[in-house]
Coordinates of C-alpha atoms and ligand atoms in Angstrom, one line a residue:
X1 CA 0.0 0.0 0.0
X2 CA 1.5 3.5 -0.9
X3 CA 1.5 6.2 1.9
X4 CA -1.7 8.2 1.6
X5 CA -0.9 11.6 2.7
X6 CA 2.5 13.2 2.7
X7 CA 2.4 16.0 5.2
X8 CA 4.3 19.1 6.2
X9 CA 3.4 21.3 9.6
X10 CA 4.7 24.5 10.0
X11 CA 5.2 23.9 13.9
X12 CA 5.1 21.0 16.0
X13 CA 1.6 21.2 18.2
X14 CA 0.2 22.1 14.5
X15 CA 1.7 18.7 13.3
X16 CA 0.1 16.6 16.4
X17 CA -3.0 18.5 15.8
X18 CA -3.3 16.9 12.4
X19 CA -2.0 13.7 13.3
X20 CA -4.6 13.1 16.4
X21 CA -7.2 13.8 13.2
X22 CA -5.8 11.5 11.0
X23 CA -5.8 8.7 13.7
X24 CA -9.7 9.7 14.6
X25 CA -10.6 9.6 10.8
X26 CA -8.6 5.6 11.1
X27 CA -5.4 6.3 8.8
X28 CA -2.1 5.2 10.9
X29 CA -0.1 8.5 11.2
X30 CA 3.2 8.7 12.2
X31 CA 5.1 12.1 13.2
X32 CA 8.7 13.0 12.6
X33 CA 10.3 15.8 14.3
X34 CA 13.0 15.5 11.3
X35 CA 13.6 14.3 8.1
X36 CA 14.9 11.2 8.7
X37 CA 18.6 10.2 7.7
X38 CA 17.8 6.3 7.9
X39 CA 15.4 3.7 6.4
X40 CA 12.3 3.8 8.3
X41 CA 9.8 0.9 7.6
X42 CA 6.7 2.4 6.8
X43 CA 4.6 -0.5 5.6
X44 CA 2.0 -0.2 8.5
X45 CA 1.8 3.5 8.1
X46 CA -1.2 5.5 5.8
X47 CA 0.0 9.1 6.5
X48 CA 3.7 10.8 7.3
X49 CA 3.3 14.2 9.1
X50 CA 6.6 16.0 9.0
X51 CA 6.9 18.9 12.4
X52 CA 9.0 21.8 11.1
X53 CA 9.4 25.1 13.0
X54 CA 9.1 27.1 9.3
X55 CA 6.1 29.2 10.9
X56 CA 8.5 32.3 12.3
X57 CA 11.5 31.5 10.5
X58 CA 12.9 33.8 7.9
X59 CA 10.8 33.4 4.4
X60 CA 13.8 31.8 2.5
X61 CA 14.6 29.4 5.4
X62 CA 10.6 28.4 6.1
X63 CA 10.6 27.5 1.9
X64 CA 14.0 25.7 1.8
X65 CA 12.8 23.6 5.1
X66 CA 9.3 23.0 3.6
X67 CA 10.8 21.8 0.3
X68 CA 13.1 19.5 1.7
X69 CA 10.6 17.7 3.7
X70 CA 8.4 17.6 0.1
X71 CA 11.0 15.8 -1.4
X72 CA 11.3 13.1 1.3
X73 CA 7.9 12.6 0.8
X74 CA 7.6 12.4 -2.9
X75 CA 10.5 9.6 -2.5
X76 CA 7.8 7.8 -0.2
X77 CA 5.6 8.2 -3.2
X78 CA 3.0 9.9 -1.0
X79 CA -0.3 10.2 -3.2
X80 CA -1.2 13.8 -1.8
X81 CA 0.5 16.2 0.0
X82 CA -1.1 18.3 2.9
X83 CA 0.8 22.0 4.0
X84 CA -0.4 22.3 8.0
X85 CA -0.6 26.1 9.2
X86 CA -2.4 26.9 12.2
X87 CA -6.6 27.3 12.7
X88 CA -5.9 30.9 12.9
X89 CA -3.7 31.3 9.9
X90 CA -0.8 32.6 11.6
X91 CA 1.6 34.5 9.9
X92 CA 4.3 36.9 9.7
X93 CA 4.6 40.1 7.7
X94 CA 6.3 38.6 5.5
X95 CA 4.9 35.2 5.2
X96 CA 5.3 32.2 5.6
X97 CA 2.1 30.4 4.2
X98 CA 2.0 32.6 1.1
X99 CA 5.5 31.9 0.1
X100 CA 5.6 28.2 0.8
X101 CA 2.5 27.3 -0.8
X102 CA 4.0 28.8 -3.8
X103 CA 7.4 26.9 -3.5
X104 CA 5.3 23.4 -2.7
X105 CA 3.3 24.5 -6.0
X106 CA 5.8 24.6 -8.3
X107 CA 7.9 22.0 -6.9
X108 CA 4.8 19.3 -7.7
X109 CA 4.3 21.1 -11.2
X110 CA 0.9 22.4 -10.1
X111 CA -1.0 25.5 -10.5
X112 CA -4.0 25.3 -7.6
X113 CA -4.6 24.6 -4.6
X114 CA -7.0 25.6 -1.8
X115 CA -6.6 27.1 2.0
X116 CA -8.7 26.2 4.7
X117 CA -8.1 26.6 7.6
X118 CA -11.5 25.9 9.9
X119 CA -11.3 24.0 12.6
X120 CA -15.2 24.6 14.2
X121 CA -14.8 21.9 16.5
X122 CA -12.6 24.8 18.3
X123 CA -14.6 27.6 16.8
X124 CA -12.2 28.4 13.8
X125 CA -15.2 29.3 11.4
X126 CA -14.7 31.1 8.0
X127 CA -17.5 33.2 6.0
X128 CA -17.2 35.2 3.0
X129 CA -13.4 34.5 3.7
X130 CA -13.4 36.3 7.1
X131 CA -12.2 34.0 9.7
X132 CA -13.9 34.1 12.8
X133 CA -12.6 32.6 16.2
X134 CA -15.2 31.5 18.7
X135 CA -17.9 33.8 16.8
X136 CA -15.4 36.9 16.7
X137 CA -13.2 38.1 14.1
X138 CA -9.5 36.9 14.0
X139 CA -8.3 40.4 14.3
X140 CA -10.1 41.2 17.7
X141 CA -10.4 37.9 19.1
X142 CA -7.0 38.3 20.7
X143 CA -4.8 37.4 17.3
X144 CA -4.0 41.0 17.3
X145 CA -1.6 40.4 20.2
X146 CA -0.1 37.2 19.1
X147 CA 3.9 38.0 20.2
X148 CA 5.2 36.8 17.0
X149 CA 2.4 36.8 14.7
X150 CA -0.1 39.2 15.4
X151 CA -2.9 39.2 12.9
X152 CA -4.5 42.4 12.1
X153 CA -6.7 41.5 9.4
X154 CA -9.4 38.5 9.1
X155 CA -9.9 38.6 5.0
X156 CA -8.1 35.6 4.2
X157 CA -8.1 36.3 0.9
X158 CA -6.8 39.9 1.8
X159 CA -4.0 38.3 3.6
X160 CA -2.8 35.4 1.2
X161 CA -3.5 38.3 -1.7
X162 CA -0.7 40.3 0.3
X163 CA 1.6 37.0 0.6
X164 CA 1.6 35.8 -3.0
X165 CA 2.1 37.4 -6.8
X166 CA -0.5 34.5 -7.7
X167 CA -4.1 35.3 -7.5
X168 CA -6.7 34.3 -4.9
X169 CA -10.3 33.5 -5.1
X170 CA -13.0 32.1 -3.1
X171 CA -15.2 29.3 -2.3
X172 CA -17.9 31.0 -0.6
X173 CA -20.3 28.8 1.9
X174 CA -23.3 29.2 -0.7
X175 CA -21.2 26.8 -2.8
X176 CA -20.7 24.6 0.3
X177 CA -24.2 24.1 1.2
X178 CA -24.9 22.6 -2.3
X179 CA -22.8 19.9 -1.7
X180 CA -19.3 17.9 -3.5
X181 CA -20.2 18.5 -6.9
X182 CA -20.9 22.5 -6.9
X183 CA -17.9 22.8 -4.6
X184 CA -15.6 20.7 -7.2
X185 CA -16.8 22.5 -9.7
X186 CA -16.1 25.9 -8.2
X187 CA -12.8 24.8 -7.7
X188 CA -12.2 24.6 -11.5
X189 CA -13.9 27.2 -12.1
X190 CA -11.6 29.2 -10.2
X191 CA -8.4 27.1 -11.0
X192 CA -8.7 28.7 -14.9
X193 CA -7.0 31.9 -13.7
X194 CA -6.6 31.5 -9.9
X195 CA -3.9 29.5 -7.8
X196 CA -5.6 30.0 -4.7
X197 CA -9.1 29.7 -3.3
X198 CA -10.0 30.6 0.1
X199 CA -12.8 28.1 1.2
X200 CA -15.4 29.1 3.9
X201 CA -16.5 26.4 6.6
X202 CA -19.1 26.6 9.1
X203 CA -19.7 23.2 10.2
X204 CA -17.7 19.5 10.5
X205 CA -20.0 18.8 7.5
X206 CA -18.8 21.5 5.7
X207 CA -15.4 20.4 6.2
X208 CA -15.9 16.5 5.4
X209 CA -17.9 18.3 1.8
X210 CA -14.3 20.1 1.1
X211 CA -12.5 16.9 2.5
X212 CA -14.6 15.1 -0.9
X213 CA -14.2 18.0 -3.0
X214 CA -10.2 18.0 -2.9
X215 CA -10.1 14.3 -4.1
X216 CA -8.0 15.1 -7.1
X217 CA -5.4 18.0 -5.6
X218 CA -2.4 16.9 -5.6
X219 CA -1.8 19.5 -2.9
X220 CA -4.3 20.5 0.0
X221 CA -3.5 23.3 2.4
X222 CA -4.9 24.3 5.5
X223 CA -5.7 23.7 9.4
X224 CA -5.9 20.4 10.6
X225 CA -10.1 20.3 10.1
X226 CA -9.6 19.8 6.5
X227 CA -8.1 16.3 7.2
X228 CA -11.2 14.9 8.8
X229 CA -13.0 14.1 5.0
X230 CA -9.6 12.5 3.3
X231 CA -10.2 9.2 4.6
X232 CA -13.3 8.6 3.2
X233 CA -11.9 9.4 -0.8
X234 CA -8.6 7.0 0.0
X235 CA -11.4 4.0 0.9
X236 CA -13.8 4.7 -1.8
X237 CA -10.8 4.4 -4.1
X238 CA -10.2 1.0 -2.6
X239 CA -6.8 2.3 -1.3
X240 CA -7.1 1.8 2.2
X241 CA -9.1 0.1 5.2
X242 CA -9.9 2.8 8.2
X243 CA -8.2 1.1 11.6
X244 CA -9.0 1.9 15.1
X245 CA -5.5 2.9 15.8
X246 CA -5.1 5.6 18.1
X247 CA -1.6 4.0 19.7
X248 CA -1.2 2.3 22.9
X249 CA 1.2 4.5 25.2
X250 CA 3.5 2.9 27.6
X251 CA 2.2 4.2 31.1
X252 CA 5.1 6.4 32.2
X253 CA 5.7 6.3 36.2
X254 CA 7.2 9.4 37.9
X255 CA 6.0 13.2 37.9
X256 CA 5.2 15.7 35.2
X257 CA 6.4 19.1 34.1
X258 CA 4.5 22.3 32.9
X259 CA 5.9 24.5 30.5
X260 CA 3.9 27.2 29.4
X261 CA 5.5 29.7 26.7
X262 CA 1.8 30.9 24.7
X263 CA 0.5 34.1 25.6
X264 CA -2.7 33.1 24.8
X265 CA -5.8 34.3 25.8
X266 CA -6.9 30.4 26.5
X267 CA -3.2 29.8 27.8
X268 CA -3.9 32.7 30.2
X269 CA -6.4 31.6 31.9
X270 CA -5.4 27.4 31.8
X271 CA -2.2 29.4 33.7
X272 CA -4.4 31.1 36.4
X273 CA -6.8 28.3 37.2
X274 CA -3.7 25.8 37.4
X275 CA -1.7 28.2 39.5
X276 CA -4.5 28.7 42.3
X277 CA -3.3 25.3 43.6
X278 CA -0.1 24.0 42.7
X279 CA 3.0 25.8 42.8
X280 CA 4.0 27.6 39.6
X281 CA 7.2 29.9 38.8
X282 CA 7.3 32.8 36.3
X283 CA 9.8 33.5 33.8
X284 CA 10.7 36.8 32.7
X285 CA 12.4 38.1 29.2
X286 CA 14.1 41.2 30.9
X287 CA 15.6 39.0 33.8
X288 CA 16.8 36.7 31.4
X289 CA 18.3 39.0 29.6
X290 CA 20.2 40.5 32.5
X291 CA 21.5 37.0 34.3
X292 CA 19.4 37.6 37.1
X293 CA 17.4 34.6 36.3
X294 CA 18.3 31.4 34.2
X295 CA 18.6 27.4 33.8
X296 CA 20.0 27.4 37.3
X297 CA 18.4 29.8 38.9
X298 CA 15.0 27.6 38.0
X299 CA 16.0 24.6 39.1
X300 CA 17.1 25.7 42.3
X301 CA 13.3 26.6 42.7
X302 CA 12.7 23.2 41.3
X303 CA 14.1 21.2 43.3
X304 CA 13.0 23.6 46.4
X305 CA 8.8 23.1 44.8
X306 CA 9.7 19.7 43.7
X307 CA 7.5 17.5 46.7
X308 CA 4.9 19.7 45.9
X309 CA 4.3 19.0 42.6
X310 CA 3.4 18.8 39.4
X311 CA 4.9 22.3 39.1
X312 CA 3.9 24.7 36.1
X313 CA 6.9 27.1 34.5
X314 CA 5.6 29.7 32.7
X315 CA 6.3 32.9 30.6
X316 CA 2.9 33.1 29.3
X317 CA 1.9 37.3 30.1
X318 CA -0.8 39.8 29.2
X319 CA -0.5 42.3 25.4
X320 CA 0.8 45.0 27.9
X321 CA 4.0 43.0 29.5
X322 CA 5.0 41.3 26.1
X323 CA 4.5 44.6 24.7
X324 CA 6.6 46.3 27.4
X325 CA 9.6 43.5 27.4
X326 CA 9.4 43.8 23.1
X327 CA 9.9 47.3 23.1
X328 CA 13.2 46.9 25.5
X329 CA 14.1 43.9 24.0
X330 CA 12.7 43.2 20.6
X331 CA 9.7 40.6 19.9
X332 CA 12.4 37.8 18.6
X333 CA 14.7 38.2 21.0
X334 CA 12.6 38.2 23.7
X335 CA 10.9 35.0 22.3
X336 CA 14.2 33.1 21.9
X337 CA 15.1 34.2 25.5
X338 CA 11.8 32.4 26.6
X339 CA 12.2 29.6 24.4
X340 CA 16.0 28.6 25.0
X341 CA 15.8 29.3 27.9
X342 CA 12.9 26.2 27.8
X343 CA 14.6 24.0 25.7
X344 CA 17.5 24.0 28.2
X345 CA 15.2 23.6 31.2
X346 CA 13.7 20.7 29.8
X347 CA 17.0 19.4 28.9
X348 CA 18.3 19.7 32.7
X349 CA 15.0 18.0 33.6
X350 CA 15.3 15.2 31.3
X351 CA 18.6 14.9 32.9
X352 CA 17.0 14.0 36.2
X353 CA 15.2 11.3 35.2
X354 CA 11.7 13.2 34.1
X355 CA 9.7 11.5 31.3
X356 CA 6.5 13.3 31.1
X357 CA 6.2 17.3 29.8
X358 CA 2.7 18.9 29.3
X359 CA 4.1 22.0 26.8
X360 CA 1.8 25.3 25.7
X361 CA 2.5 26.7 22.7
X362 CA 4.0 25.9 19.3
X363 CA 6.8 27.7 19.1
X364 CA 7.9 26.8 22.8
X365 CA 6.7 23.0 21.8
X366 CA 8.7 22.8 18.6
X367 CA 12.0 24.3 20.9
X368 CA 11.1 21.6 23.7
X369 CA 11.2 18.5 21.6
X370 CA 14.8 20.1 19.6
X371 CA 16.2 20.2 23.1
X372 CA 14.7 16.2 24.4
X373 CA 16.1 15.1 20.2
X374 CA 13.2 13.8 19.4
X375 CA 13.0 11.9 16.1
X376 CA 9.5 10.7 15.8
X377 CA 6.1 10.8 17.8
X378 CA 3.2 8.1 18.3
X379 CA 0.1 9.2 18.8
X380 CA -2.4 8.5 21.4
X381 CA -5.8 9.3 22.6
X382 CA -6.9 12.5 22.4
X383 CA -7.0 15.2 25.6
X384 CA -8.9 18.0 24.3
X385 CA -9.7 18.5 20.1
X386 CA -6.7 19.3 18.6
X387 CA -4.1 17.5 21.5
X388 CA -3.3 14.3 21.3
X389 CA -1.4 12.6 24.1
X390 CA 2.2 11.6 22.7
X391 CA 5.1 9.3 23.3
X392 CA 8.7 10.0 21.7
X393 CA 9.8 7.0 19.5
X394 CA 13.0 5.2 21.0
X395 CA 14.9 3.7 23.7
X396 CA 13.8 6.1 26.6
X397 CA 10.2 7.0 25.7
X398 CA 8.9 10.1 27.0
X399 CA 5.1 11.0 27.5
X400 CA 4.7 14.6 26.1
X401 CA 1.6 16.9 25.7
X402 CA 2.3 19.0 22.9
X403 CA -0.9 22.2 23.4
X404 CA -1.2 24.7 20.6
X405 CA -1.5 27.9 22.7
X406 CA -5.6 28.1 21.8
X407 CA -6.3 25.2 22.4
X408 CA -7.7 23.3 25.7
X409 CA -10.6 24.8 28.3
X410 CA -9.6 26.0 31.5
X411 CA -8.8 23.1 33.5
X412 CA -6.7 21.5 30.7
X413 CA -3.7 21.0 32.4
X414 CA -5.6 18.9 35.0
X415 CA -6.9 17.1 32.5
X416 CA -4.0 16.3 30.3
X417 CA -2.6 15.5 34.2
X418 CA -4.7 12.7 34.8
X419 CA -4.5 11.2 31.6
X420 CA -0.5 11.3 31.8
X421 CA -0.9 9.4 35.4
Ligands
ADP501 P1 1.1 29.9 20.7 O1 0.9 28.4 20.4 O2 0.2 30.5 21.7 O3 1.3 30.7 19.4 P2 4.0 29.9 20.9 O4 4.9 29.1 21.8 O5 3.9 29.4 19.5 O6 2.5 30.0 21.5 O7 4.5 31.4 20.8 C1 4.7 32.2 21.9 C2 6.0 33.0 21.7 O8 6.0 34.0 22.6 C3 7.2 32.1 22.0 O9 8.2 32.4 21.0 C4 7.6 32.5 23.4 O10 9.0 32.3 23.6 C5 7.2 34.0 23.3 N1 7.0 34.5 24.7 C6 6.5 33.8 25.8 N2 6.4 34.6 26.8 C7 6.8 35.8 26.5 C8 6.9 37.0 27.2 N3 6.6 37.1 28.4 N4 7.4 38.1 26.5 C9 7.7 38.0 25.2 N5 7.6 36.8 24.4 C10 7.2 35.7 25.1

């Protein structure tokens, strides 16, 4: 059997949000954390998702990342190929989505492709192209004060328009409601003198009618939601058999850590509620930045907190604090402070003997699982939509929950707790 779905996620909580849907929708998913440099046998496996950390990186570096992970995956003669960005369409000023999509294009030798990036499960909805989050607009639903990608407009096709030379339409939900056929043949309507449609989505049906629609791309972009309907065209094609395959993990014994580097709004408050009762430290850019606190300095409060565990380590802060620690010392510097200064924590921690990590935020996950070298991910049962439970392929498996900074209700920590126990 060929591999299915060949994907590509521009950050690492991004990748084990689409593999946890894959596993749902019955396709066996593995996740990589690298290209790999040996043989891997991937005769059980239906779909490859690939974690980059392309989503802040410099345009050229995001493209030359994503296309190298394309080309591994055409040599596993994947029969489509899926570009993850996040339910909120994250980007840069400069990029990245735009620019890679393009790259990815051209490197298959194709002209269109759609974006979609609605997840309503968690309230990602798009209308007329707007996205909305929970019901509001992506530009005053707390986007705006992302500390690396603040989004400041919710016309997707605005956005993409200003991230691409190539043109950009849309699928509007009209379309949608009448069902796979009208939304196919929009799609070639539009793919005459367009590379890029935006596609609106209210509802999971919506998504599974795009999911059938995109049967023939060669390339699909967009949130993990758009996943959820692939399954279905791989069986009626007689190419696969769904499994019930969400892995077994290996029940890990000891305690776990909380590392919290998303300043988001449901990050926030998941901080609050879990600090009211279990002892938490708080990082901060400027005192990093000064030597007045680091590595050492935080496990000294470890090991002072550690009986009194799970602890939670976080840098997660309100729009005014980033605001004031980005003017003093620039948005990426401050975030690299906050995420090495993670990466080596968890390092030091792994050292002790700790095999479990609950981790908010992309960007702070993807520098997390650099720092523990991990090659490849299984994936488990699922803690809130969107976050899987993970173990780290190898000798010294690790249990790690990987939390895309939106995602999760108040008490997730709790909960991804006692599923880790
Ligand atoms: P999310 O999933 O919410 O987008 P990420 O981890 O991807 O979270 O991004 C948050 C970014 O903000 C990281 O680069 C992190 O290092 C940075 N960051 C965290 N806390 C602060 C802070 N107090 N000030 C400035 N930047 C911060």
């Amino acid at each position: 059997m060929p591999i299915l779905l060949g994907c590509i996620a521009d950050d690492f909580t991004g990748a084990t949000d689409l593999a946890s849907f894959l596993v749902a929708s019955g396709m066996r998913t593995l996740q990589l954390t690298a290209i790999p440099t040996t043989e891997l046998d991937l005769s059980e496996i239906d779909a490859l998702v690939i974690a980059l950390k392309s989503r802040t990186q410099p345009v050229d570096d995001a493209i030359a990342d994503s296309l190298q992970a394309l080309h591994w995956l055409q040599k596993q003669q994947c029969v489509q190929f899926y570009f993850k960005y996040c339910s909120t369409f994250d980007s840069t000023a400069e990029g990245n989505i735009g620019p890679v999509i393009d790259a990815l294009l051209e490197a298959l030798h194709e002209s269109f492709t759609i974006a979609c990036p609605a997840l309503p499960i968690n309230g990602r909805t798009v209308y007329n192209g707007y996205l909305f989050v929970n019901g509001e607009l992506l530009n005053e639903c707390g986007m705006q004060h992302h500390p690396l990608t603040p989004m400041h407009d919710a016309n997707l096709v605005r956005v993409l328009d200003s991230q691409t030379q190539r043109k950009v339409g849309l699928v509007p939900h009209t379309v949608i409601a009448q069902g796979v056929e009208a939304t196919r043949e929009k799609m070639q309507q539009l793919a005459i003198d367009t590379s890029y449609a935006i596609i609106d989505s209210l509802t999971q049906d919506d998504l599974m009618t795009i999911g059938h629609a995109c049967s023939e791309l060669k390339l699909l972009t967009g949130g993990s939601g758009l996943a959820i309907g692939l399954a279905d065209n791989y069986a009626a094609k007689g190419l696969f058999t769904r499994q019930q395959n969400s892995a077994q993990l290996t029940k890990q014994p000891g305690e776990v850590v909380i590392l919290s580097g998303s300043c988001s709004a449901a990050t926030r408050e998941q901080v609050e509620v879990f600090q009211q009762r279990q002892p938490s430290l708080k990082i901060d850019p400027l005192l990093l930045h000064s030597g007045q606190q680091s590595v050492a300095s935080v496990m000294q409060w470890f090991e002072q907190y550690r009986s009194q565990g799970p602890l939670l380590i976080y840098a997660t802060d309100h729009p005014d604090a980033i605001k004031r620690y980005q003017d003093k010392l620039g948005a990426n510097r401050a975030g690299q402070l906050v995420e090495q200064l993670m990466a080596d924590l968890v390092r030091h921690l792994s050292n002790l003997g700790i095999k479990k990590f609950i981790v908010a935020g992309g960007e702070t996950s993807g520098a997390v699982v650099q720092a523990l070298q991990v090659s490849a991910l299984k994936i488990g049962a699922t803690i809130t939509p969107g976050v899987p439970l993970t173990q780290t392929v190898g000798d010294n498996p690790q249990l790690l929950a990987l939390k895309s900074g939106k995602f999760g209700g108040p008490n997730f920590f709790n909960k991804a707790l006692e599923m880790m126990l």
